[in-house]
Every structure is written in structure tokens, then in C-alpha cells.
Amino acid sequence: MTPPKPIPRPDRVSLWRYLRLFRQDILSAQPARLYRAWMAEFRTPFFRSYMCNDPALIDLVLKARPDDFPKSDRIREGLNPLLGNSVFVTNGEVWKRQRRIIDPAFEGGRLRESFPAMWDAALAATARLRTGEVEVEEEMSHAAADVIFRTLFSIPIEHQTAQAVFHEFRAYQRTQPILNLAAFLPLPRWFPRLHRRATLRSAEKIRALITQMTESRAAEIASGRAPDDLATKIMQTADPQTGQRFDTQEMVDQVAIFFLAGHETSASALAWALYLLATHPEAQARVAAEAATLPDHPDFAALSRLKFTRDVFRETLRLYPPVPMMVRENTWPETFRDRPITPGAQIVLSPWHLHRHERLWTNPDGFDPDRWTREDNKTSARDAYMPFSAGPRVCTGAGFAMVEGTLLLAHLIRTYQFTPVENAIPVPVAHLTVRAANGIRLRLTKRS
Ligand code: HEM
């Protein structure tokens, strides 16, 4: 069975129809030709944007000259109430300094130290699940948020503050989709901004809670009683160039993005992975067989037994990249594929289209985890796969997410068998991440 894909819009539609479709869902607002094109131009009275699927252009924007293609200020405006000056929205020297402080916490060695907390979150997730019909997106949000709390602040999701942050994030996201798209669409400055009152209130509450956690962690560090987790590591790291550490405000901005970027994305990928396995029972049986070899208390090395599970997670990130599109702005006159691009144009990079590009992948819409071990996949994997972006601005949590995804998937599948619910085929839509329009419902039975 071919995994669900949104129905693209007709090739030609009016600007207003396009904007309306765009507000509903970025994915179905695009025409089918983008799955074949190397580059596409969108002209509107307000802005020009160029979607680039040509690997050479993607390389130029993300890897060769990333400083010339910063994130647009409009993205910052849209997300400012929650994310302040977080590493996700800053540019230039500020961004470089933030990455120098954050990156060491996510290096390979630290991942190994985060492993026990991830494993505890996996155990807690399977203990929370019940047999019967389950909406797995919601469950996976819960599980991925738990991973973040345990690895960052050493508290489980049952902790009172963790619960409060998690619930406020949910409230924030329910008011969020339109705000997010408004930030994405470079509308003119006179256009009303959609910072709705409810969104602002949620953002304020989340920041107040995170500030509390950050301040009490600073006090624990000062008194030598702090647990050795990601928050402590980041707060103690000094920028090797300036010697500066994050102050409380800047740390709150970073914690906010770790929660947001770290749990929504992983949750989306895990939920789609479960759906793909439910609809591909042979692949599910192979994951179950691999997961059965895990010891009761696995350590980091046990991950090497989960090769197929990892490929399932990789393939899920190809078909349902949680971050479907990214936007940059060009600062100089450029020529892309013989077309002049004036400064200020929006450059859209779309993992969604790139990963299903008909000229770059064989069987682009099919679920085929074994492709990741085949020689002929190497070029596509190198040139046309970027669920975590690429270049210096690559996702800080990429390694973390691959360990988390593989581990949680293995433990979920070794505990439960997942089967599809009749007439409940999920339709992918782009909210903050790629989600199913009405959730993903699956039936769970306990494995013996
Ligand atoms: C499957 C899970 C994940 C996916 C698919 C994902 C994907 C991405 C992508 C595509 C970007 C680049 C966005 C852009 O340039 O506009 C990004 C950035 C980022 N991600 Fe992730 N992410 C995941 C998990 C995580 C986790 C677990 C964390 C942290 C704990 C994290 C933290 C960040 C941060 C801080 C950035 C901003 C980096 C920068 O701009 O320098 N992500 N992520």
C-alpha cells in the first residue's frame, strides 16, 4: 500500500485561492509539478519566492554560503513571543555564539549519557499505553516531551512543572497554525499580525515556567548540587571565543526551542513510523524480531542491534519529514539556474518535495526501508535527503533524535502489535510539523 500523500492543487489558481489554500495547509497548496521541478518561482504582489529542489542550489544556500542566506526576520517575528532570541531564529554572530555554547551538549559522548533517560522515557511510554484503539500522535507527543524533560532537566513528565509546560505547549500549538503560516508567508508589514491573545498568554505562561526551572537550576549549579544533564551542561559551557555563558534570559530562549523543536518533531516522526509499520506488517515483524534481542537494561551499544529499526525511522523521515519546508532570504543579487534572483526574495527549501522527487528517487512515494542498505540509494541519500537540514545550521538535535526515535520505536513494537483502524487513513497536513489532519488512530494488542 502506498503511504498517504496530500492531493496537490491544480497547476493554475488565483493568488487569493493560493493564499487561502496556503493558510489551510502548505502541502496540498502546492502543485504536483514541484515533485519533478528543479526550481519553481512563485510571484505575488507582495513577494517572490523560489522553491529549490536542485541539489546544487540547496548545497549553495545551506552549505557553501549560508551567511548570505539568513533566516528571514519575519520568522523571528512570528515566533518571537515564545522563542525570544533562541538559536532557531537568530542569525550572524549572535547565532554563531549560541551554537558554540549549545553544540558540545549534543556531541556523541553526551548522547551516550542521555541514553538512560531516553530508555526510562521509553518504558514510561509503553506503560501509559493501553490496548485497543489509540490516537498515537497524542501519545507520541507525550512520550517525546518526556524524553526532553528527562534529558534536559532530569524530571519525568509526571513532575508538576513538566505537566504544566507540556499542557501550555499544547494550548499554544492549538492557537498556532495560522500564526505559523503568517510567519512563513512574507506578507507586507501592514498586514495584521496574528499574535492572538490566547497565543500570547500561553507563550507568557510557558516562559514563566521555564524561567522558574532555569533559575532553580542556576541555584543548584551554584551550590554544587546540580544533576549532570543537558541543562547543566549548557549552562556551564562558556563560549570558547568570548568566555561568556548564557544568562538566564538567553537560556530560557534556548530551553523553549529545545522543547518545541525537540518534542513536536520527534513525536510527528514516531507517529508516522507506527502508522507505516501498522500498514506494512512484514516490516513490523522484522522490527519486532530485532527489538526482541534488546536486553532488559540496554546500554548505548545495544543500538547497534537495531539497524533495520533505524532504517525504518530514516525512511519515515524521508516520507514524512517533520519539518516540511524551510525558508531563507537572499541578501545579494543571485543567479539561480539562469534566472536572476533579487535581494529579499524568499528561498524555500522543501524536504517534503525533495524527498519525494521523481527525478531523484526510485519509487519515491513507496515505503522501502531496505533502500537504505542498497548501493543505488547512495546518491539520493547524499543529494536529496535532509530531514534535519544541512550545513552549519543543521538541527542540533539530529543525533539525539535518531537515537531517541530508534529506541522508542523498538521498545513500542516489542511491547505492542500495531494494526490499522478501518477507514482511518491519515491525511498529512503541515501544521508546526507534518501531522495527520485528524490524528493517527491505530489498534494495539499486547505482544506475548
Ligand atoms: C525527528 C526529529 C527532528 C527533526 C526532523 C528536526 C528537524 C530540524 C530542522 C529541519 C531544522 C532546521 C530548521 C531551519 O533551518 O529552518 C532544525 C533545527 C533545530 N532543531 Fe531539530 N529536529 C528534530 C529534533 C530535534 C531535537 C530532539 C532537538 C533538541 C533537543 C532539536 C533542536 C533543534 C534546534 C535548536 C534547531 C535550530 C538550529 C539552528 O538554527 O542553528 N531538534 N531541526
Short mmCIF file of C-alpha atoms and ligand atoms in Angstrom, two decimals:
data_model
loop_
_atom_site.label_atom_id
_atom_site.label_comp_id
_atom_site.label_asym_id
_atom_site.label_seq_id
_atom_site.Cartn_x
_atom_site.Cartn_y
_atom_site.Cartn_z
CA MET A 1 0.00 0.00 0.00
CA THR A 2 1.36 3.43 -0.96
CA PRO A 3 1.55 5.67 2.11
CA PRO A 4 -0.86 8.63 2.10
CA LYS A 5 0.16 11.82 0.29
CA PRO A 6 -1.86 15.05 0.11
CA ILE A 7 -3.69 15.73 -3.14
CA PRO A 8 -1.88 18.64 -4.82
CA ARG A 9 -3.79 21.67 -6.04
CA PRO A 10 -4.39 22.24 -9.78
CA ASP A 11 -1.45 23.80 -11.63
CA ARG A 12 -3.00 27.26 -12.03
CA VAL A 13 -5.02 29.01 -9.33
CA SER A 14 -5.59 32.66 -8.47
CA LEU A 15 -3.38 34.33 -5.89
CA TRP A 16 -6.22 34.57 -3.38
CA ARG A 17 -7.08 30.93 -3.77
CA TYR A 18 -3.41 30.10 -3.29
CA LEU A 19 -3.20 32.18 -0.12
CA ARG A 20 -6.37 30.59 1.20
CA LEU A 21 -5.09 27.09 0.46
CA PHE A 22 -1.74 28.02 1.96
CA ARG A 23 -3.36 29.08 5.21
CA GLN A 24 -5.15 25.74 5.40
CA ASP A 25 -2.18 23.56 4.58
CA ILE A 26 1.12 24.29 2.86
CA LEU A 27 1.42 20.78 1.39
CA SER A 28 -1.83 20.50 -0.55
CA ALA A 29 -1.49 24.16 -1.61
CA GLN A 30 1.38 23.19 -3.93
CA PRO A 31 1.01 21.85 -7.49
CA ALA A 32 2.14 18.33 -8.47
CA ARG A 33 4.85 19.68 -10.79
CA LEU A 34 7.01 20.50 -7.74
CA TYR A 35 7.73 16.79 -7.40
CA ARG A 36 9.51 16.98 -10.78
CA ALA A 37 10.83 20.56 -10.95
CA TRP A 38 14.40 21.65 -10.15
CA MET A 39 13.21 25.10 -9.26
CA ALA A 40 9.86 26.89 -9.17
CA GLU A 41 9.05 30.57 -8.89
CA PHE A 42 6.03 31.98 -7.06
CA ARG A 43 5.19 35.56 -7.88
CA THR A 44 2.72 37.56 -5.85
CA PRO A 45 2.27 41.31 -5.48
CA PHE A 46 3.93 41.08 -2.03
CA PHE A 47 6.87 38.80 -2.51
CA ARG A 48 8.72 36.43 -4.75
CA SER A 49 9.75 33.07 -3.62
CA TYR A 50 11.73 30.30 -5.22
CA MET A 51 11.48 26.69 -4.25
CA CYS A 52 14.79 24.97 -4.94
CA ASN A 53 14.95 21.22 -5.46
CA ASP A 54 18.20 21.30 -7.41
CA PRO A 55 20.80 19.69 -5.09
CA ALA A 56 23.44 22.17 -6.32
CA LEU A 57 21.31 25.13 -5.21
CA ILE A 58 20.49 23.53 -1.86
CA ASP A 59 24.19 22.98 -1.36
CA LEU A 60 24.91 26.62 -2.16
CA VAL A 61 22.28 28.00 0.24
CA LEU A 62 22.84 25.68 3.19
CA LYS A 63 26.49 24.69 2.94
CA ALA A 64 28.62 26.83 0.61
CA ARG A 65 27.39 30.35 1.51
CA PRO A 66 24.93 30.05 4.41
CA ASP A 67 25.80 33.53 5.75
CA ASP A 68 24.42 35.07 2.56
CA PHE A 69 21.07 33.30 3.05
CA PRO A 70 19.95 34.07 6.62
CA LYS A 71 16.59 33.26 8.17
CA SER A 72 14.10 35.98 7.45
CA ASP A 73 13.12 38.42 10.21
CA ARG A 74 9.51 37.53 9.62
CA ILE A 75 10.09 34.07 11.01
CA ARG A 76 11.51 35.65 14.11
CA GLU A 77 8.51 37.99 14.37
CA GLY A 78 6.08 35.10 14.14
CA LEU A 79 7.78 33.04 16.79
CA ASN A 80 9.08 35.84 18.98
CA PRO A 81 6.50 35.66 21.81
CA LEU A 82 7.61 32.14 22.62
CA LEU A 83 11.14 31.78 21.37
CA GLY A 84 12.62 35.23 22.02
CA ASN A 85 16.19 35.20 20.77
CA SER A 86 16.60 31.46 20.53
CA VAL A 87 19.16 29.79 18.28
CA PHE A 88 16.32 28.79 15.91
CA VAL A 89 15.62 32.39 14.88
CA THR A 90 18.86 34.32 15.30
CA ASN A 91 21.41 34.99 12.58
CA GLY A 92 25.01 36.13 12.20
CA GLU A 93 27.37 36.50 15.15
CA VAL A 94 24.66 36.01 17.82
CA TRP A 95 23.65 32.70 16.26
CA LYS A 96 27.28 31.55 15.91
CA ARG A 97 28.00 32.26 19.58
CA GLN A 98 24.84 30.40 20.65
CA ARG A 99 25.81 27.33 18.61
CA ARG A 100 29.32 27.33 20.10
CA ILE A 101 27.74 27.03 23.55
CA ILE A 102 24.96 24.57 22.67
CA ASP A 103 26.70 22.15 20.29
CA PRO A 104 29.03 20.48 22.83
CA ALA A 105 25.98 19.32 24.84
CA PHE A 106 24.72 17.32 21.86
CA GLU A 107 28.00 15.72 20.83
CA GLY A 108 28.30 11.94 20.55
CA GLY A 109 29.71 11.39 24.04
CA ARG A 110 26.90 13.34 25.69
CA LEU A 111 24.35 11.35 23.74
CA ARG A 112 25.62 8.25 25.41
CA GLU A 113 24.98 9.94 28.77
CA SER A 114 21.42 10.87 27.75
CA PHE A 115 20.67 7.26 26.83
CA PRO A 116 19.41 6.01 30.26
CA ALA A 117 16.95 8.92 30.47
CA MET A 118 15.66 8.08 26.99
CA TRP A 119 15.26 4.45 27.94
CA ASP A 120 13.26 5.42 31.06
CA ALA A 121 11.00 7.55 28.88
CA ALA A 122 10.50 4.56 26.53
CA LEU A 123 9.48 2.35 29.48
CA ALA A 124 7.10 5.03 30.77
CA ALA A 125 5.53 5.42 27.30
CA THR A 126 4.71 1.73 26.93
CA ALA A 127 3.39 1.63 30.50
CA ARG A 128 1.00 4.51 29.71
CA LEU A 129 -0.36 2.90 26.54
CA ARG A 130 -3.45 0.70 26.64
CA THR A 131 -4.65 -1.97 24.22
CA GLY A 132 -7.49 -1.15 21.84
CA GLU A 133 -7.82 1.89 19.61
CA VAL A 134 -5.33 4.65 20.36
CA GLU A 135 -4.62 8.06 18.83
CA VAL A 136 -0.86 7.70 18.56
CA GLU A 137 0.09 11.30 17.67
CA GLU A 138 -1.05 12.48 21.09
CA GLU A 139 0.70 9.58 22.82
CA MET A 140 3.93 10.22 20.94
CA SER A 141 3.84 13.94 21.85
CA HIS A 142 3.60 12.89 25.45
CA ALA A 143 6.48 10.42 25.07
CA ALA A 144 8.76 12.83 23.18
CA ALA A 145 8.08 15.63 25.69
CA ASP A 146 9.02 13.19 28.44
CA VAL A 147 12.33 12.45 26.69
CA ILE A 148 13.12 16.17 26.59
CA PHE A 149 12.27 16.77 30.26
CA ARG A 150 14.28 13.78 31.42
CA THR A 151 17.34 14.53 29.30
CA LEU A 152 17.33 18.30 29.78
CA PHE A 153 16.19 18.75 33.39
CA SER A 154 16.22 15.22 34.83
CA ILE A 155 12.50 15.30 35.62
CA PRO A 156 9.84 12.93 34.26
CA ILE A 157 6.71 14.25 32.58
CA GLU A 158 4.71 13.38 35.72
CA HIS A 159 6.53 16.17 37.53
CA GLN A 160 4.20 19.08 38.23
CA THR A 161 6.17 21.70 36.29
CA ALA A 162 6.74 19.35 33.36
CA GLN A 163 2.99 18.72 33.19
CA ALA A 164 2.24 22.43 33.27
CA VAL A 165 4.75 23.23 30.49
CA PHE A 166 3.51 20.33 28.37
CA HIS A 167 -0.14 21.40 28.66
CA GLU A 168 0.67 25.02 27.90
CA PHE A 169 2.63 23.95 24.82
CA ARG A 170 -0.39 22.04 23.61
CA ALA A 171 -2.60 25.07 24.15
CA TYR A 172 -0.03 27.21 22.33
CA GLN A 173 0.05 24.91 19.34
CA ARG A 174 -3.70 24.79 19.05
CA THR A 175 -3.72 28.54 18.53
CA GLN A 176 -0.55 28.37 16.49
CA PRO A 177 -1.02 27.03 12.93
CA ILE A 178 -2.24 30.25 11.41
CA LEU A 179 0.35 32.29 13.24
CA ASN A 180 2.99 29.96 11.94
CA LEU A 181 1.89 30.27 8.35
CA ALA A 182 1.67 34.03 8.68
CA ALA A 183 5.29 33.98 9.72
CA PHE A 184 6.15 31.72 6.81
CA LEU A 185 4.37 33.85 4.24
CA PRO A 186 6.23 37.09 3.84
CA LEU A 187 3.17 39.30 3.91
CA PRO A 188 3.71 43.05 3.89
CA ARG A 189 4.22 44.84 7.19
CA TRP A 190 0.78 46.49 7.15
CA PHE A 191 -0.89 43.09 7.11
CA PRO A 192 -2.36 42.33 10.56
CA ARG A 193 -0.09 40.03 12.55
CA LEU A 194 -1.83 37.09 14.02
CA HIS A 195 -0.47 37.13 17.53
CA ARG A 196 -3.75 36.20 19.04
CA ARG A 197 -4.34 36.95 22.66
CA ALA A 198 -4.58 33.27 23.59
CA THR A 199 -1.25 32.57 21.87
CA LEU A 200 0.46 35.38 23.73
CA ARG A 201 -0.99 34.23 27.05
CA SER A 202 0.22 30.65 26.51
CA ALA A 203 3.66 31.88 25.45
CA GLU A 204 3.90 34.01 28.60
CA LYS A 205 2.93 31.11 30.86
CA ILE A 206 5.40 28.75 29.19
CA ARG A 207 8.21 31.27 29.55
CA ALA A 208 7.35 31.89 33.22
CA LEU A 209 7.53 28.16 33.96
CA ILE A 210 10.77 27.68 32.05
CA THR A 211 12.25 30.70 33.81
CA GLN A 212 11.45 29.08 37.16
CA MET A 213 13.18 25.84 36.12
CA THR A 214 16.20 27.69 34.75
CA GLU A 215 16.57 29.87 37.84
CA SER A 216 16.39 26.95 40.22
CA ARG A 217 18.92 25.08 38.09
CA ALA A 218 21.28 28.09 38.25
CA ALA A 219 20.96 27.97 42.06
CA GLU A 220 21.70 24.22 42.09
CA ILE A 221 24.77 24.74 39.92
CA ALA A 222 25.97 27.50 42.25
CA SER A 223 25.61 25.22 45.26
CA GLY A 224 27.22 22.23 43.52
CA ARG A 225 24.02 20.12 43.71
CA ALA A 226 23.02 20.16 40.03
CA PRO A 227 22.28 16.89 38.21
CA ASP A 228 24.58 16.16 35.29
CA ASP A 229 22.13 16.65 32.43
CA LEU A 230 21.85 18.74 29.27
CA ALA A 231 20.65 21.89 31.07
CA THR A 232 23.60 21.84 33.47
CA LYS A 233 25.99 21.18 30.63
CA ILE A 234 24.71 24.07 28.51
CA MET A 235 24.53 26.49 31.42
CA GLN A 236 28.10 25.69 32.44
CA THR A 237 29.61 25.89 28.97
CA ALA A 238 31.47 29.08 28.19
CA ASP A 239 31.85 30.27 24.62
CA PRO A 240 35.44 29.34 23.74
CA GLN A 241 35.88 32.63 21.88
CA THR A 242 34.40 35.15 24.32
CA GLY A 243 34.29 33.21 27.58
CA GLN A 244 30.62 34.24 28.01
CA ARG A 245 27.93 31.89 29.31
CA PHE A 246 24.18 32.18 28.67
CA ASP A 247 22.40 34.47 31.12
CA THR A 248 19.03 33.28 32.45
CA GLN A 249 17.02 35.07 29.77
CA GLU A 250 19.05 33.62 26.92
CA MET A 251 18.91 30.15 28.46
CA VAL A 252 15.11 30.42 28.71
CA ASP A 253 15.01 31.19 24.97
CA GLN A 254 17.08 28.09 24.23
CA VAL A 255 15.08 25.83 26.54
CA ALA A 256 11.88 27.00 24.82
CA ILE A 257 13.22 25.95 21.41
CA PHE A 258 14.54 22.63 22.72
CA PHE A 259 11.06 21.79 23.95
CA LEU A 260 9.33 22.95 20.83
CA ALA A 261 11.81 21.68 18.20
CA GLY A 262 12.63 18.62 20.23
CA HIS A 263 9.24 17.14 21.00
CA GLU A 264 6.92 18.12 18.18
CA THR A 265 9.29 16.85 15.51
CA SER A 266 10.16 13.53 17.12
CA ALA A 267 6.52 12.94 18.01
CA SER A 268 5.44 13.50 14.43
CA ALA A 269 8.08 11.08 13.10
CA LEU A 270 7.28 8.40 15.68
CA ALA A 271 3.55 8.55 15.00
CA TRP A 272 4.07 8.23 11.22
CA ALA A 273 6.57 5.41 11.77
CA LEU A 274 3.95 3.50 13.77
CA TYR A 275 1.40 4.05 11.02
CA LEU A 276 3.83 2.84 8.33
CA LEU A 277 4.63 -0.27 10.37
CA ALA A 278 0.93 -0.92 11.05
CA THR A 279 0.30 -0.88 7.30
CA HIS A 280 3.43 -2.92 6.47
CA PRO A 281 3.18 -5.96 8.75
CA GLU A 282 6.31 -7.70 7.38
CA ALA A 283 8.42 -4.67 8.24
CA GLN A 284 6.78 -4.58 11.67
CA ALA A 285 7.65 -8.24 12.22
CA ARG A 286 11.28 -7.51 11.35
CA VAL A 287 11.42 -4.59 13.82
CA ALA A 288 9.81 -6.80 16.49
CA ALA A 289 12.39 -9.53 15.89
CA GLU A 290 15.24 -7.05 16.16
CA ALA A 291 13.77 -5.40 19.26
CA ALA A 292 13.33 -8.79 20.95
CA THR A 293 17.12 -9.07 21.09
CA LEU A 294 17.40 -6.00 23.33
CA PRO A 295 18.39 -6.85 26.90
CA ASP A 296 16.11 -5.69 29.75
CA HIS A 297 18.51 -2.88 30.62
CA PRO A 298 20.09 -1.91 27.31
CA ASP A 299 23.02 0.44 27.07
CA PHE A 300 24.06 2.71 24.23
CA ALA A 301 25.91 -0.14 22.49
CA ALA A 302 22.62 -2.06 22.16
CA LEU A 303 21.59 0.41 19.47
CA SER A 304 23.89 -1.36 17.04
CA ARG A 305 21.43 -4.27 17.10
CA LEU A 306 18.63 -2.06 15.80
CA LYS A 307 19.83 -1.50 12.23
CA PHE A 308 16.56 -2.23 10.47
CA THR A 309 14.57 -0.22 13.05
CA ARG A 310 16.89 2.70 12.37
CA ASP A 311 16.28 2.36 8.63
CA VAL A 312 12.52 2.36 9.27
CA PHE A 313 12.91 5.60 11.19
CA ARG A 314 15.08 7.04 8.38
CA GLU A 315 12.56 6.06 5.76
CA THR A 316 9.78 7.64 7.83
CA LEU A 317 11.75 10.89 7.95
CA ARG A 318 12.02 10.69 4.17
CA LEU A 319 8.29 10.19 3.55
CA TYR A 320 7.05 12.44 6.37
CA PRO A 321 9.81 14.93 7.16
CA PRO A 322 8.53 16.63 10.34
CA VAL A 323 9.86 19.99 9.15
CA PRO A 324 8.44 20.02 5.62
CA MET A 325 9.90 23.31 4.41
CA MET A 326 12.50 25.87 5.43
CA VAL A 327 12.80 29.44 4.29
CA ARG A 328 15.84 31.66 3.78
CA GLU A 329 16.22 35.15 2.36
CA ASN A 330 18.86 36.13 -0.17
CA THR A 331 20.88 39.22 0.61
CA TRP A 332 22.73 39.70 -2.70
CA PRO A 333 21.68 39.59 -6.36
CA GLU A 334 21.98 35.94 -7.37
CA THR A 335 21.53 33.86 -10.50
CA PHE A 336 19.83 30.53 -9.91
CA ARG A 337 19.50 28.24 -12.92
CA ASP A 338 19.94 31.21 -15.24
CA ARG A 339 17.27 33.24 -13.50
CA PRO A 340 18.13 36.48 -11.71
CA ILE A 341 17.04 36.49 -8.04
CA THR A 342 16.80 39.92 -6.46
CA PRO A 343 17.79 40.52 -2.82
CA GLY A 344 14.95 39.98 -0.37
CA ALA A 345 13.42 37.05 -2.26
CA GLN A 346 12.37 34.06 -0.19
CA ILE A 347 14.27 30.86 -0.91
CA VAL A 348 12.19 27.85 0.04
CA LEU A 349 13.93 24.53 0.64
CA SER A 350 11.46 21.72 0.86
CA PRO A 351 12.45 18.38 2.38
CA TRP A 352 8.87 17.35 1.59
CA HIS A 353 9.30 17.73 -2.18
CA LEU A 354 12.97 16.81 -2.31
CA HIS A 355 12.39 13.52 -0.51
CA ARG A 356 9.67 12.51 -2.97
CA HIS A 357 11.30 13.99 -6.06
CA GLU A 358 10.57 11.82 -9.07
CA ARG A 359 13.94 12.50 -10.70
CA LEU A 360 15.98 11.88 -7.57
CA TRP A 361 14.48 8.73 -6.03
CA THR A 362 13.34 5.37 -7.27
CA ASN A 363 9.85 4.54 -6.02
CA PRO A 364 9.66 8.00 -4.39
CA ASP A 365 6.27 7.53 -2.69
CA GLY A 366 6.79 3.93 -1.57
CA PHE A 367 7.78 2.78 1.93
CA ASP A 368 11.01 0.85 1.41
CA PRO A 369 13.29 0.84 4.47
CA ASP A 370 15.67 -1.57 2.72
CA ARG A 371 16.64 1.15 0.27
CA TRP A 372 18.97 2.47 2.99
CA THR A 373 21.23 -0.56 2.65
CA ARG A 374 21.28 -0.56 -1.17
CA GLU A 375 24.19 0.84 -3.17
CA ASP A 376 21.93 2.54 -5.72
CA ASN A 377 20.38 4.68 -2.97
CA LYS A 378 23.66 6.32 -2.01
CA THR A 379 23.42 9.28 -4.38
CA SER A 380 19.82 10.12 -3.44
CA ALA A 381 20.67 9.78 0.25
CA ARG A 382 23.54 12.22 -0.18
CA ASP A 383 21.91 14.78 -2.50
CA ALA A 384 18.22 14.60 -1.80
CA TYR A 385 17.73 13.77 1.89
CA MET A 386 17.74 16.46 4.56
CA PRO A 387 15.16 15.89 7.29
CA PHE A 388 17.47 17.74 9.69
CA SER A 389 18.55 20.40 7.17
CA ALA A 390 22.28 20.55 6.33
CA GLY A 391 25.38 22.68 6.69
CA PRO A 392 26.31 24.69 9.78
CA ARG A 393 22.65 25.37 10.61
CA VAL A 394 21.82 21.67 10.70
CA CYS A 395 19.49 20.58 13.53
CA THR A 396 21.41 20.47 16.80
CA GLY A 397 19.31 17.53 17.90
CA ALA A 398 19.82 15.33 14.81
CA GLY A 399 21.95 12.66 16.51
CA PHE A 400 19.77 12.82 19.61
CA ALA A 401 16.58 12.37 17.56
CA MET A 402 17.97 9.36 15.66
CA VAL A 403 18.81 7.58 18.92
CA GLU A 404 15.52 8.55 20.53
CA GLY A 405 13.41 7.56 17.50
CA THR A 406 15.09 4.20 17.00
CA LEU A 407 14.97 3.30 20.68
CA LEU A 408 11.36 4.30 21.30
CA LEU A 409 10.17 2.63 18.13
CA ALA A 410 11.92 -0.62 19.05
CA HIS A 411 10.51 -0.67 22.56
CA LEU A 412 6.97 0.22 21.44
CA ILE A 413 6.99 -2.50 18.78
CA ARG A 414 8.43 -5.11 21.09
CA THR A 415 5.62 -4.43 23.58
CA TYR A 416 2.63 -3.96 21.29
CA GLN A 417 1.48 -5.02 17.87
CA PHE A 418 0.04 -2.12 15.87
CA THR A 419 -2.66 -2.61 13.23
CA PRO A 420 -4.56 -0.05 11.16
CA VAL A 421 -8.10 1.01 12.05
CA GLU A 422 -10.52 0.54 9.17
CA ASN A 423 -11.40 3.74 7.25
CA ALA A 424 -8.94 5.80 9.27
CA ILE A 425 -6.32 6.68 6.67
CA PRO A 426 -4.43 9.72 7.96
CA VAL A 427 -4.06 12.72 5.65
CA PRO A 428 -0.77 14.58 6.09
CA VAL A 429 -1.01 18.34 6.63
CA ALA A 430 1.65 20.83 7.65
CA HIS A 431 0.97 22.45 11.00
CA LEU A 432 4.00 23.35 13.01
CA THR A 433 5.23 19.93 11.86
CA VAL A 434 3.76 17.36 9.44
CA ARG A 435 0.72 15.97 11.20
CA ALA A 436 -2.35 13.96 10.23
CA ALA A 437 -5.46 16.10 9.71
CA ASN A 438 -7.45 14.06 12.23
CA GLY A 439 -4.74 12.31 14.18
CA ILE A 440 -3.43 8.78 13.60
CA ARG A 441 -5.62 6.07 15.05
CA LEU A 442 -4.21 2.57 15.39
CA ARG A 443 -5.24 -0.61 17.17
CA LEU A 444 -2.86 -2.00 19.78
CA THR A 445 -2.64 -5.55 21.05
CA LYS A 446 -0.13 -6.74 23.59
CA ARG A 447 2.63 -8.99 22.23
CA SER A 448 3.11 -12.18 24.13
C1 HEM B 1 12.94 13.87 14.25
C2 HEM B 1 13.24 14.92 14.98
C3 HEM B 1 13.74 16.24 14.45
C4 HEM B 1 13.69 16.77 13.19
C5 HEM B 1 13.13 16.14 11.92
C6 HEM B 1 14.31 18.08 13.25
C7 HEM B 1 14.48 18.92 12.15
C8 HEM B 1 15.08 20.16 12.19
C9 HEM B 1 15.29 21.01 11.05
C10 HEM B 1 14.88 20.69 9.60
C11 HEM B 1 15.91 22.13 11.48
C12 HEM B 1 16.32 23.33 10.62
C13 HEM B 1 15.20 24.32 10.53
C14 HEM B 1 15.55 25.54 9.69
O1 HEM B 1 16.70 25.72 9.32
O2 HEM B 1 14.64 26.32 9.41
C15 HEM B 1 16.08 22.00 12.90
C16 HEM B 1 16.67 22.94 13.70
C17 HEM B 1 16.82 22.80 15.06
N1 HEM B 1 16.49 21.69 15.83
FE1 HEM B 1 15.73 19.98 15.17
N2 HEM B 1 14.71 18.32 14.53
C18 HEM B 1 14.39 17.23 15.30
C19 HEM B 1 14.65 17.06 16.65
C20 HEM B 1 15.28 17.97 17.44
C21 HEM B 1 15.63 17.76 18.83
C22 HEM B 1 15.37 16.47 19.61
C23 HEM B 1 16.19 18.93 19.28
C24 HEM B 1 16.75 19.28 20.63
C25 HEM B 1 16.68 18.60 21.69
C26 HEM B 1 16.22 19.85 18.16
C27 HEM B 1 16.69 21.14 18.21
C28 HEM B 1 16.83 21.98 17.12
C29 HEM B 1 17.39 23.32 17.20
C30 HEM B 1 17.90 24.00 18.46
C31 HEM B 1 17.39 23.83 15.90
C32 HEM B 1 17.89 25.21 15.44
C33 HEM B 1 19.31 25.09 14.90
C34 HEM B 1 19.82 26.36 14.28
O3 HEM B 1 19.07 27.08 13.65
O4 HEM B 1 21.03 26.59 14.40
N3 HEM B 1 15.66 19.23 17.07
N4 HEM B 1 15.59 20.77 13.32
#
